[in-house]
XYZ file of C-alpha atoms in Angstrom:
766
model
C -18.859 39.575 19.669
C -16.456 41.564 17.472
C -16.450 40.584 13.838
C -14.175 41.403 10.962
C -15.591 42.824 7.814
C -16.093 40.058 5.273
C -15.200 42.475 2.481
C -12.110 44.189 3.806
C -10.875 46.722 1.245
C -7.486 48.164 2.094
C -6.411 51.155 0.059
C -3.420 53.440 0.219
C -3.814 57.221 0.090
C -3.062 58.487 -3.395
C -0.443 61.270 -3.319
C -1.241 64.285 -5.483
C 2.421 64.995 -6.272
C 5.198 62.695 -7.488
C 7.985 61.605 -5.176
C 11.312 63.216 -6.099
C 14.402 61.131 -5.403
C 14.661 58.654 -2.518
C 15.562 55.732 -4.783
C 18.351 54.632 -2.456
C 16.126 54.730 0.630
C 13.301 52.839 -1.082
C 15.682 50.124 -2.239
C 17.135 49.758 1.268
C 13.714 49.508 2.929
C 12.547 46.927 0.374
C 15.714 44.922 0.970
C 15.207 44.923 4.725
C 11.561 43.894 4.510
C 12.511 40.928 2.354
C 14.644 39.621 5.219
C 12.537 37.151 7.261
C 13.551 38.454 10.687
C 12.951 42.145 9.928
C 9.353 42.696 10.962
C 9.380 46.150 12.510
C 11.020 49.060 10.713
C 10.831 52.671 11.878
C 11.551 55.646 9.645
C 12.783 58.502 11.811
C 13.816 62.023 10.950
C 13.033 65.648 11.594
C 9.680 67.192 10.792
C 9.293 67.976 7.101
C 11.961 65.537 5.933
C 9.438 63.435 3.996
C 8.945 60.286 6.093
C 5.254 59.901 5.224
C 5.790 60.352 1.496
C 8.611 57.815 1.575
C 6.494 55.297 3.519
C 3.692 55.626 0.977
C 6.104 55.008 -1.881
C 7.471 51.912 -0.178
C 3.992 50.618 0.633
C 2.927 51.019 -2.976
C 6.026 49.189 -4.199
C 5.485 46.299 -1.757
C 1.766 45.708 -2.328
C 2.318 42.706 -4.565
C 4.572 41.042 -1.980
C 1.903 41.062 0.741
C -0.845 38.702 -0.312
C -3.381 40.140 2.085
C -2.633 43.760 1.359
C -1.119 46.870 2.835
C -2.903 48.950 5.485
C -1.999 52.609 5.964
C -3.029 54.106 9.319
C -2.737 57.893 9.659
C -2.290 58.844 13.319
C -1.731 62.579 12.889
C -5.132 63.518 14.320
C -4.897 61.136 17.267
C -3.479 62.474 20.510
C -4.612 59.683 22.838
C -2.533 56.465 22.637
C -5.639 54.500 23.671
C -7.258 55.373 20.339
C -4.548 53.764 18.215
C -6.193 50.337 18.363
C -9.460 51.805 17.070
C -7.669 53.584 14.234
C -5.960 50.349 13.185
C -9.234 48.416 13.339
C -10.941 51.024 11.194
C -8.157 50.882 8.579
C -8.411 47.080 8.496
C -12.199 47.153 8.203
C -12.713 45.400 11.551
C -16.011 46.325 13.161
C -16.453 46.648 16.895
C -18.687 44.409 19.001
C -19.358 44.597 22.701
C -18.266 41.237 24.108
C -14.442 41.204 23.682
C -11.475 43.604 23.563
C -10.906 45.133 20.149
C -7.275 44.040 20.049
C -8.358 40.380 20.173
C -10.327 40.800 16.976
C -7.376 42.530 15.312
C -5.076 39.681 16.297
C -7.615 37.073 15.180
C -7.935 38.800 11.823
C -4.183 39.147 11.255
C -2.921 35.907 12.815
C -2.683 34.076 9.494
C -2.516 37.082 7.139
C 0.545 38.268 5.254
C 0.055 41.987 5.561
C 2.108 45.180 5.850
C 0.779 47.600 8.454
C 1.978 51.203 8.018
C 1.553 53.416 11.095
C 2.190 57.048 10.197
C 3.077 59.854 12.669
C 3.563 57.660 15.721
C 5.570 60.211 17.750
C 2.590 61.618 19.664
C 1.229 58.195 20.686
C 4.459 56.487 21.806
C 2.846 54.718 24.805
C 0.856 52.711 22.235
C 4.105 50.948 21.300
C 2.989 48.054 23.510
C 0.190 47.405 21.005
C 2.767 47.039 18.231
C 4.712 44.528 20.312
C 1.577 42.493 21.055
C 0.355 42.191 17.458
C 3.839 41.368 16.143
C 4.358 38.639 18.743
C 1.026 36.985 17.958
C 0.832 37.498 14.175
C 3.925 35.823 12.699
C 3.356 36.940 9.097
C 2.660 40.578 9.926
C 5.232 43.290 9.218
C 4.997 46.877 10.470
C 6.427 50.066 8.953
C 6.300 53.114 11.230
C 7.053 56.771 10.617
C 7.934 58.738 13.722
C 10.125 61.596 14.805
C 11.168 59.336 17.683
C 12.124 55.680 17.908
C 9.740 53.305 19.693
C 12.632 51.526 21.478
C 11.106 48.064 20.992
C 12.859 44.711 20.712
C 13.575 43.827 17.101
C 13.020 47.391 15.910
C 15.157 48.325 12.910
C 15.542 52.009 12.160
C 16.351 54.103 9.130
C 16.943 57.803 9.626
C 15.502 59.712 6.686
C 18.014 62.386 5.796
C 17.338 65.675 3.991
C 17.761 65.627 0.222
C 21.284 65.859 -1.252
C 22.526 69.385 -1.888
C 24.883 70.952 -4.427
C 28.253 72.016 -3.056
C 28.243 75.774 -3.572
C 31.963 75.940 -2.814
C 32.590 74.110 -6.085
C 32.122 75.586 -9.546
C 29.355 73.170 -10.512
C 27.799 73.391 -13.938
C 24.135 74.011 -14.660
C 23.763 70.403 -15.814
C 25.171 69.137 -12.516
C 23.004 71.400 -10.381
C 19.791 70.356 -12.118
C 20.438 66.683 -11.267
C 20.211 67.162 -7.488
C 16.965 65.884 -5.976
C 16.611 68.982 -3.783
C 16.766 71.218 -6.866
C 14.411 68.967 -8.801
C 11.895 69.127 -5.943
C 12.084 72.921 -5.866
C 11.533 73.144 -9.613
C 8.589 70.723 -9.548
C 6.841 72.719 -6.805
C 7.742 76.078 -8.327
C 6.019 75.011 -11.541
C 2.868 74.256 -9.562
C 2.951 77.826 -8.265
C 3.965 79.391 -11.565
C 3.604 77.259 -14.674
C 6.232 79.117 -16.708
C 8.959 78.717 -14.085
C 12.093 77.007 -15.415
C 15.540 76.283 -14.067
C 18.110 78.117 -16.183
C 21.875 78.667 -16.136
C 21.100 82.157 -14.822
C 18.981 81.176 -11.803
C 20.373 77.710 -11.042
C 22.970 78.929 -8.520
C 20.284 80.877 -6.638
C 17.977 77.852 -6.576
C 20.858 75.683 -5.343
C 21.576 78.259 -2.629
C 17.903 78.298 -1.601
C 17.879 74.518 -1.206
C 21.122 74.691 0.768
C 19.811 77.464 3.024
C 16.811 75.213 3.747
C 19.016 72.229 4.692
C 17.514 70.087 1.921
C 14.285 69.645 3.947
C 11.532 68.694 1.484
C 8.727 70.532 3.293
C 10.826 73.699 3.582
C 11.721 73.497 -0.111
C 8.077 73.005 -1.073
C 6.964 75.987 1.017
C 9.746 78.161 -0.402
C 9.004 77.114 -3.983
C 5.409 78.262 -3.561
C 6.789 81.792 -3.121
C 8.036 82.008 -6.726
C 4.539 83.149 -7.560
C 5.611 86.572 -6.272
C 9.399 86.354 -5.731
C 12.243 85.616 -8.133
C 14.871 83.126 -6.910
C 17.379 85.911 -5.990
C 14.703 87.814 -4.060
C 13.548 84.636 -2.336
C 17.119 83.750 -1.369
C 17.642 87.191 0.175
C 14.528 86.805 2.323
C 15.604 83.408 3.635
C 17.828 85.107 6.196
C 14.579 84.812 8.177
C 13.438 81.376 7.042
C 10.465 80.894 9.315
C 8.806 84.122 8.180
C 8.941 82.965 4.552
C 8.071 79.285 4.957
C 4.348 79.683 5.514
C 1.095 79.293 3.601
C 1.278 75.611 2.742
C -1.659 73.843 1.046
C -5.004 74.023 2.899
C -5.603 70.292 2.464
C -2.674 69.237 4.663
C -2.639 69.241 8.471
C -2.102 72.685 10.005
C 1.221 71.611 11.486
C 2.514 71.055 7.930
C 1.354 74.416 6.577
C 4.320 76.306 8.041
C 7.820 75.227 9.045
C 7.331 76.931 12.414
C 4.316 74.712 13.107
C 6.114 71.600 11.925
C 9.074 72.186 14.242
C 6.776 73.384 17.025
C 4.933 70.053 16.900
C 8.141 68.199 17.808
C 9.097 70.830 20.386
C 5.738 70.564 22.152
C 6.158 66.797 22.550
C 9.337 67.291 24.611
C 9.474 67.319 28.410
C 9.938 70.836 29.805
C 13.566 70.169 30.762
C 14.390 69.000 27.238
C 12.611 72.046 25.776
C 14.870 74.330 27.821
C 18.003 72.464 26.743
C 16.839 72.667 23.111
C 16.509 76.441 23.385
C 19.997 76.785 24.838
C 21.524 74.445 22.248
C 20.290 76.757 19.493
C 23.023 79.227 20.489
C 25.615 76.926 18.890
C 26.262 77.415 15.182
C 27.479 74.392 13.239
C 27.230 72.028 16.179
C 29.102 71.529 19.426
C 30.674 68.970 21.723
C 29.289 67.630 24.987
C 31.864 69.697 26.900
C 30.608 72.822 25.156
C 26.990 72.079 26.088
C 27.880 71.475 29.726
C 29.901 74.703 29.812
C 27.115 76.864 28.371
C 24.027 75.194 29.873
C 23.481 76.223 33.480
C 21.909 72.906 34.496
C 24.673 70.509 33.511
C 23.123 67.645 35.477
C 20.203 67.590 33.008
C 22.299 67.506 29.831
C 22.582 63.766 29.178
C 18.889 62.955 29.624
C 17.811 66.062 27.747
C 20.199 65.385 24.882
C 18.870 61.833 24.561
C 15.331 63.204 24.288
C 16.339 65.725 21.616
C 18.072 63.046 19.564
C 15.094 60.712 19.981
C 12.760 63.421 18.656
C 15.028 64.120 15.655
C 15.663 67.715 16.707
C 19.370 67.123 17.257
C 21.665 64.795 15.334
C 24.881 63.180 16.485
C 27.878 62.743 14.196
C 31.414 61.555 14.816
C 34.246 64.083 14.630
C 37.538 63.126 12.952
C 38.907 61.943 16.309
C 35.834 59.758 16.863
C 34.259 61.897 19.609
C 30.592 62.853 19.201
C 29.372 66.229 17.954
C 25.794 67.428 18.209
C 24.088 69.702 15.717
C 20.744 71.027 14.486
C 19.542 71.805 11.013
C 19.679 75.568 10.571
C 15.913 75.817 10.062
C 15.355 74.073 13.404
C 18.019 76.210 15.082
C 16.239 79.379 13.966
C 13.082 78.158 15.716
C 15.127 77.425 18.843
C 16.602 80.936 18.847
C 13.104 82.412 18.624
C 12.064 80.408 21.666
C 15.277 81.297 23.507
C 14.681 85.019 22.956
C 11.059 84.726 24.131
C 11.501 82.502 27.187
C 15.065 82.864 28.510
C 17.776 85.411 29.231
C 19.351 85.178 25.786
C 22.091 87.706 26.570
C 23.306 85.586 29.494
C 23.398 82.521 27.247
C 25.272 84.438 24.540
C 27.826 85.619 27.100
C 28.429 82.079 28.393
C 28.777 80.905 24.801
C 31.309 83.621 23.913
C 33.295 83.002 27.098
C 33.410 79.273 26.371
C 34.586 79.835 22.794
C 37.313 82.148 24.081
C 38.461 79.585 26.685
C 38.531 76.807 24.108
C 40.783 78.826 21.772
C 42.960 80.671 24.286
C 45.943 78.425 23.429
C 45.411 78.461 19.663
C 47.980 81.177 18.970
C 50.688 79.135 20.720
C 49.459 75.793 19.383
C 49.514 76.954 15.777
C 53.253 77.493 15.967
C 54.064 74.054 17.335
C 53.646 70.369 16.453
C 49.841 70.510 16.907
C 49.307 73.145 14.222
C 47.149 70.918 12.015
C 44.850 70.119 14.949
C 44.282 73.800 15.698
C 43.666 74.599 12.037
C 41.133 71.772 11.774
C 39.476 72.841 14.994
C 39.141 76.441 13.844
C 37.447 75.210 10.654
C 35.023 72.981 12.547
C 34.181 75.715 15.036
C 34.055 78.557 12.485
C 30.319 79.070 13.023
C 30.663 79.332 16.791
C 33.628 81.670 16.435
C 31.675 83.989 14.151
C 28.694 83.947 16.486
C 30.848 84.744 19.510
C 32.585 87.555 17.643
C 29.293 89.011 16.427
C 27.989 89.219 19.979
C 31.197 90.367 21.652
C 31.976 93.154 19.168
C 28.686 94.741 20.189
C 28.491 93.862 23.876
C 31.974 93.076 25.216
C 34.933 94.408 23.233
C 37.425 92.823 25.619
C 36.201 89.351 24.645
C 36.175 90.378 20.968
C 39.805 91.534 21.008
C 40.890 88.415 22.901
C 39.082 86.190 20.403
C 40.772 87.971 17.514
C 44.147 87.485 19.170
C 43.394 83.809 19.825
C 42.097 82.907 16.389
C 43.667 85.489 14.073
C 46.667 83.397 13.065
C 44.541 80.297 12.423
C 42.214 82.215 10.109
C 45.156 83.859 8.391
C 46.656 80.395 7.821
C 43.347 79.171 6.378
C 43.251 82.124 3.976
C 40.197 83.809 5.553
C 41.744 87.215 4.815
C 38.626 89.196 4.023
C 36.682 87.875 6.985
C 39.511 88.154 9.501
C 40.260 91.723 8.438
C 36.570 92.604 8.725
C 36.550 91.438 12.355
C 39.680 93.484 13.044
C 38.062 96.571 11.529
C 34.848 96.077 13.516
C 36.733 95.618 16.775
C 38.971 98.651 16.193
C 35.910 100.743 15.349
C 34.161 99.694 18.556
C 33.577 102.460 21.068
C 34.070 100.072 23.946
C 37.443 100.312 25.701
C 40.159 97.691 25.340
C 43.720 97.522 26.605
C 46.467 99.083 24.415
C 48.109 95.659 24.080
C 44.943 94.074 22.660
C 44.371 96.987 20.304
C 48.040 96.889 19.308
C 47.808 93.215 18.331
C 44.655 93.868 16.328
C 46.400 96.679 14.441
C 49.277 94.275 13.723
C 46.940 91.510 12.494
C 44.921 93.922 10.356
C 48.159 95.157 8.795
C 49.356 91.611 8.161
C 46.054 90.775 6.454
C 46.067 93.980 4.414
C 49.521 93.112 3.082
C 48.323 89.601 2.185
C 45.472 91.195 0.238
C 47.844 93.429 -1.715
C 47.026 96.630 0.187
C 50.642 97.364 1.076
C 50.182 100.980 2.158
C 47.457 99.975 4.616
C 49.594 97.043 5.734
C 52.423 99.399 6.625
C 50.195 102.045 8.249
C 48.227 99.612 10.404
C 51.420 97.900 11.563
C 52.902 101.312 12.383
C 49.860 102.236 14.497
C 50.311 98.995 16.399
C 54.003 99.776 16.837
C 53.219 103.192 18.335
C 50.674 101.700 20.749
C 53.095 99.035 21.945
C 55.917 101.567 22.316
C 53.659 103.808 24.398
C 53.295 101.089 27.021
C 56.859 99.783 26.779
C 55.890 96.451 25.209
C 59.034 95.726 23.184
C 57.884 92.299 22.066
C 54.669 93.689 20.565
C 56.593 96.531 18.984
C 58.993 94.049 17.384
C 56.092 92.152 15.837
C 54.811 95.385 14.313
C 58.281 96.085 12.906
C 57.993 92.664 11.272
C 54.592 93.677 9.836
C 56.069 96.844 8.339
C 58.944 94.822 6.885
C 56.495 92.383 5.327
C 54.570 95.214 3.643
C 57.835 96.551 2.235
C 58.958 93.094 1.063
C 55.686 92.215 -0.664
C 55.699 95.547 -2.481
C 59.288 94.800 -3.642
C 60.800 97.688 -1.652
C 63.686 95.364 -0.887
C 66.132 97.782 0.726
C 63.474 99.036 3.160
C 62.354 95.456 3.843
C 65.911 94.319 4.576
C 66.409 97.218 7.002
C 63.155 96.547 8.898
C 63.752 92.781 9.053
C 67.308 93.278 10.290
C 65.922 95.494 13.078
C 63.279 92.846 13.827
C 65.877 90.067 14.029
C 67.978 92.091 16.458
C 64.961 92.891 18.637
C 63.520 89.365 18.498
C 66.672 87.605 19.717
C 65.907 88.921 23.192
C 62.109 88.607 23.296
C 60.526 85.985 20.981
C 61.977 82.928 19.235
C 58.872 82.519 17.058
C 59.218 86.064 15.785
C 62.938 85.488 15.292
C 62.505 82.476 13.009
C 59.750 84.222 11.021
C 61.879 87.336 10.570
C 64.936 85.246 9.614
C 62.864 83.394 6.997
C 61.569 86.590 5.430
C 64.943 88.325 5.621
C 66.399 85.318 3.805
C 63.709 85.684 1.123
C 64.679 89.343 0.642
C 68.345 88.384 0.347
C 67.428 85.776 -2.314
C 65.706 88.494 -4.334
C 68.737 90.744 -3.870
C 70.991 87.855 -5.000
C 72.910 87.972 -1.717
C 73.291 84.198 -1.633
C 75.628 83.907 1.351
C 73.463 86.051 3.651
C 70.310 84.314 2.365
C 71.716 80.870 3.088
C 72.766 81.907 6.592
C 69.321 83.330 7.442
C 67.296 80.491 5.924
C 69.464 77.774 7.472
C 69.059 79.289 10.937
C 65.318 79.811 10.405
C 64.846 76.171 9.388
C 66.910 74.908 12.327
C 64.867 76.956 14.793
C 61.564 75.922 13.198
C 62.531 72.256 13.261
C 63.565 72.529 16.901
C 60.195 74.099 17.739
C 58.391 71.592 15.463
C 56.817 74.605 13.761
C 55.502 73.030 10.572
C 53.683 76.197 9.461
C 56.991 78.054 9.554
C 58.774 75.299 7.656
C 55.993 75.467 5.076
C 56.845 79.052 4.122
C 60.631 78.906 4.643
C 61.367 75.898 2.400
C 60.002 77.500 -0.818
C 62.454 80.367 -0.284
C 65.201 77.845 0.411
C 64.324 76.134 -2.896
C 64.451 79.479 -4.732
C 67.944 80.041 -3.334
C 69.104 76.744 -4.855
C 67.262 77.538 -8.094
C 69.056 80.844 -8.469
C 72.349 79.085 -7.769
C 71.591 76.711 -10.674
C 71.181 73.539 -8.587
C 67.883 72.080 -9.853
C 68.248 68.818 -7.947
C 68.636 70.564 -4.573
C 65.834 72.989 -5.463
C 63.580 70.018 -6.281
C 64.369 68.284 -2.983
C 63.634 71.432 -1.007
C 60.377 72.234 -2.767
C 59.274 68.628 -2.347
C 59.687 69.082 1.418
C 57.565 72.235 1.261
C 54.881 70.489 -0.783
C 54.799 67.515 1.562
C 54.159 69.926 4.439
C 51.359 71.593 2.492
C 49.661 68.250 1.956
C 49.261 68.220 5.740
C 48.489 71.899 6.298
C 46.450 72.656 3.168
C 47.397 76.325 3.578
C 46.394 78.044 0.304
C 48.876 80.919 0.783
C 52.055 78.905 1.055
C 50.739 76.066 -1.103
C 50.388 78.513 -4.015
C 53.883 79.836 -3.304
C 55.382 76.333 -3.297
C 53.501 75.387 -6.476
C 54.878 78.485 -8.208
C 58.423 77.505 -7.235
C 57.768 74.025 -8.680
C 56.641 75.778 -11.883
C 59.956 77.634 -12.145
C 61.799 74.334 -11.714
C 59.656 72.889 -14.526
C 60.528 75.911 -16.667
C 64.240 75.280 -16.260
C 63.706 71.562 -16.943
C 61.985 72.417 -20.239
C 58.442 71.274 -19.405
C 56.312 74.264 -20.471
C 52.929 72.534 -20.261
C 53.660 71.643 -16.629
C 54.607 75.272 -15.977
C 51.249 76.413 -17.346
C 49.296 73.840 -15.335
C 51.040 74.727 -12.080
C 50.669 78.458 -12.583
C 46.983 77.973 -13.419
C 46.556 76.038 -10.173
C 48.434 78.691 -8.157
C 46.316 81.417 -9.741
C 43.117 79.593 -8.793
C 44.281 79.121 -5.192
C 45.194 82.790 -4.861
C 41.883 83.911 -6.344
C 39.928 81.744 -3.910
C 41.334 83.656 -0.935
C 41.471 87.084 -2.572
C 45.265 87.341 -2.910
C 47.038 88.869 -5.896
C 50.552 88.085 -7.086
C 52.701 90.517 -5.063
C 55.439 92.514 -6.791
C 58.122 90.485 -4.995
C 56.749 87.297 -6.588
C 56.216 88.994 -9.938
C 60.021 89.198 -10.154
C 60.128 85.424 -10.656
C 57.279 85.520 -13.194
C 59.246 88.079 -15.205
C 62.388 85.973 -14.952
C 61.139 82.461 -15.771
C 57.765 82.774 -17.514
C 58.848 84.066 -20.959
C 61.211 81.181 -21.651
C 58.492 78.640 -20.803
C 55.901 80.324 -23.014
C 58.299 80.399 -25.965
C 58.459 76.581 -25.918
C 54.736 75.929 -26.426
C 51.913 77.188 -28.639
C 49.489 79.726 -27.160
C 46.588 77.289 -27.573
C 48.435 74.511 -25.767
C 49.467 76.944 -23.025
C 45.848 78.009 -22.527
C 44.666 74.396 -22.385
C 47.250 73.522 -19.764
C 46.530 76.683 -17.773
C 42.789 75.929 -17.700
C 43.471 72.340 -16.690
C 45.538 73.644 -13.779
C 42.781 76.041 -12.729
C 40.439 73.079 -12.337
C 42.681 71.209 -9.917
C 41.920 70.945 -6.233
C 44.603 72.044 -3.774
C 45.619 68.424 -3.160
C 45.733 67.592 -6.877
C 47.848 70.667 -7.592
C 50.338 69.741 -4.868
C 50.615 66.170 -6.145
C 51.164 67.465 -9.679
C 53.890 69.806 -8.436
C 55.607 66.927 -6.625
C 55.644 64.906 -9.851
C 57.541 67.592 -11.774
C 60.951 65.932 -11.321
C 59.919 62.896 -13.396
C 57.713 64.742 -15.891
C 58.445 64.914 -19.607
C 56.939 67.229 -22.173
C 54.368 65.959 -24.685
C 52.021 67.887 -26.967
C 48.622 68.543 -25.457
C 46.903 68.845 -28.841
C 46.642 66.503 -31.800
C 44.610 66.728 -34.980
C 42.915 63.426 -34.252
C 41.305 64.424 -30.993
C 40.044 67.897 -31.995
C 42.172 69.666 -29.425
C 41.255 67.480 -26.457
C 43.970 67.046 -23.857
C 45.097 63.563 -22.906
C 43.067 63.751 -19.720
C 40.006 64.930 -21.652
C 40.307 61.956 -23.987
C 40.267 59.706 -20.909
C 37.188 61.527 -19.633
C 35.330 61.267 -22.946
C 35.922 57.484 -22.931
C 34.109 57.381 -19.583
C 31.323 59.618 -20.900
C 30.711 57.065 -23.640
C 30.402 54.431 -20.899
C 27.713 56.591 -19.301
C 29.637 57.437 -16.153
C 28.536 60.358 -13.964
C 30.956 63.040 -12.793
C 31.281 61.259 -9.452
C 32.070 57.958 -11.186
C 34.587 59.663 -13.491
C 36.251 61.217 -10.458
C 36.507 57.830 -8.746
C 37.859 56.089 -11.860
C 40.542 58.723 -12.523
C 41.313 59.480 -8.849
C 40.414 63.149 -9.239
C 37.861 65.344 -7.449
C 34.244 65.603 -8.705
C 34.898 69.316 -9.218
C 37.813 68.555 -11.549
C 35.782 65.936 -13.403
C 33.000 68.489 -13.912
C 35.465 71.010 -15.304
C 36.839 68.447 -17.761
C 33.323 67.612 -18.975
C 32.493 71.299 -19.432
C 35.747 71.921 -21.321
C 35.043 68.949 -23.598
C 31.542 70.210 -24.459
C 32.883 73.705 -25.121
C 35.644 72.425 -27.410
C 33.292 70.189 -29.351
C 30.568 72.835 -29.571
C 27.915 70.560 -28.058
C 25.453 71.239 -25.245
C 25.099 67.858 -23.559
C 27.127 64.918 -22.306
C 25.236 62.620 -24.663
C 26.171 64.752 -27.662
C 29.826 64.692 -26.598
C 29.760 60.901 -26.298
C 28.053 60.603 -29.691
C 30.719 62.816 -31.280
C 33.477 60.665 -29.768
C 31.993 57.470 -31.211
C 31.397 59.049 -34.621
C 34.992 60.317 -34.820
C 36.427 57.047 -33.515
C 37.975 58.654 -30.449
C 36.809 55.607 -28.480
C-alpha cells in the first residue's frame, strides 16, 4: 500500500536574486486565486520572460492563505509525461508502495487539504494535463498554478500571459530620473552590479542602457545575460554588439539549466517542441520585420494550407503573439530576439533567398497603389499603413537594392511619397541614393522618378543646389524617352528648389511652365504646381494672381478629395489673407489647415501651419503665444531634419521683431521652451486656440519664474503624482509632463522631484 509521509515538509526554492518589478502581475494573480471558482491558472509567455520567478514570488506571497502549504514542482528535467505524477508525489512527500496507483495516494492525501500546487515548466509534458484535470476534479480545495510556454487547453483554465518588462520610449526625450524608474533598466543595473560592483546608472550611460533593454525586447533573461557582459564591455560597446544579439547573450550562470544559459538555447527549447511543419512556418515568419497579417503569411509561405494550424501552434508556444490592428484585424509578430533565432534557422535549413524574394514581391504588391492612394480620400490609411509596415518595407528595400534593382526602384516609387509625407527625409533619400548607385539596370522611367524624389527630398532638407540638380537629371532622362508627364514633374522639382531658396523669379517661371505642361497630362501635378505658384505670388505680393492660383488649387484638391494637398495649400491661402490685413479670414483658413493636420499628422505642413498661426498671434498682440508656437514648429522641423528655408525666413523677418519687442527676453525664452516640449497634437491644438487667446505675463515674483503650467505641475508634484499621472490630470503627453518637471527642477536649482515639492510647500506655492 502507498502511504503519505507523516511529516510532509513542503518548501519553496529560495531565489538568489530579488524580483524586479511585476507588482501588477502579482496583484492580479493573487486576486484571481482568491476567487472561489479560479482553481487552475496558467502563466504563459516566451522563454526567458520570467514565468518561473513570478510563480515563485506569488507562491511565497500566498503561503499564509493555504493552510496545508504550497508545493513547488520543477519539471524542467522531466521529458516523459508519465513521470509527472512521480515528481508531484516526491514534492508532496508521498512515498510509493506497490499495491495501488500512485495517483490514488496523491488524491487521498490532497482530498481534504487546502494547498497550492505549482507546476513549473509544463510545456514539455503537455500530455500530463489529464493528471491536472483528475486531481482538480477530486480535490475540491486544491488550486494549481502552472508555468508553461503553451496553454494546457483544459476546462476552467485561466491564463495570464507574462509580458516582457516595460521599456523606456527612446523616441521621447526622457530624463535620467524617468529612465531609472523602468523595471527593465532596474533589472539591468541590478545584474550589472553583480558582474561589476562599481557599475552605476548615470545620466551619461542611461540612454545606452535604455537602448540595450529596448534592443532585447524587455526580456528578463536576455537583460540578465547582457548585463553580465559589463564586466568587459561598457554600455555603448555592448549596445553596438547587440546587432547580433544571440552571439552576445551567452555564458549564463552555471547553476541554472543549460537551456537558460544562452538565449539561443532558451529559444531553441521552444522551437524543438514544435511539430516539423510549425518549425518550418516559424522559420519563414522570421522574414517579416515588425509583424505581418495573415494575408502576408499566406502570400510568402509556399504551403498556405498549413498556415492556420502552424500559426496556432506558434501562438500556443509563445513564439508568436497576436495583436489587433487599428481596424480590428489580427497582426502576428515575434520579439526581435526570437526573430533573430528564426532567421538563423531559415538561413541554415531553407532557401532564404527565395523567401526574401517572395517577401519583397509581396511588399511591392501591397503598396503598388500607395502613390495614387496618398493623393485621394484614403491618404490617412496609406500613411498609417506605411508606418505599420515600415520594418517590412526597409527589409524588402535592403534585399532588393542588392539583388533586384527593378523591385527596389518600384518600391521607392510606390512608397516615396508616403515617407516624404511622414517626414522620413534622411531615410528616403538614402534609399534613393543606394538605388541610383546600384549597378543593376533599371528602366529610364524608374530612374527618372528616383532622381525626382531624391531632388524633392534634398530640397526639403535644405540642400537646394542638389534638389535642383537631381530634378534636372530626372528631367533629362524623361525627355530622352519622350515622357512629358515625368518631365513636367521634374520641372516642378526644379521650381520647388528655386522657391525654397527664395529665388522667386526663377521659381515663378518654372512653376508657370509646369502649370502649362500639367494641364494636359496630370491633374495632381497641376494642383500641386498651382498651390506652389500661388505661394510664390504671395511672397511677391501679387495678390490677384495668388488668389487665382490658390482658389483653383483648392477647388481641384477638394474635387479629388486630396487632403494632403489641402493641408499645404491652406497655410498659403491664410498667408494671402494675412498680408491683405484680414486676420479673421486668415484665422479661418489656418484653422482649416490645422484641422487637416490633426488627421494627417504631417510634421512638414503641420510646422508650416503652426508658423502661420504664430504670425496671426503676432498681429493680434499675443507675443507669448508667438514664442510657444515657433518653439513647437522648431521642434517639429528638427525632428525630421528640416531647416527654415529662405522663403519662410521672409515671414520670420517680417513678423518676429514686433512680437519680441512686446515681451521680456526671459519670458520669451520660457514660452519658446514650453513650445518645444509640446507634442505635434498639442502644438496644433494650441495653434487652433490662438483666436481666443489673450496675453498674460508668464513670470511673477511669487512663483520664482515658474510659468502658469509649471505651477499647476508643481501642485501635482506635491501630491506625489508621477509623470504619467500628471499627463493624465492635465491632458498633456507624458513627454510634455517630463519636460515641465525638468524645467521646474532647473529653475529651482534642485535635483529631485521631492526637493521641488518641498520648495513649493516652503514658499507657499501650494
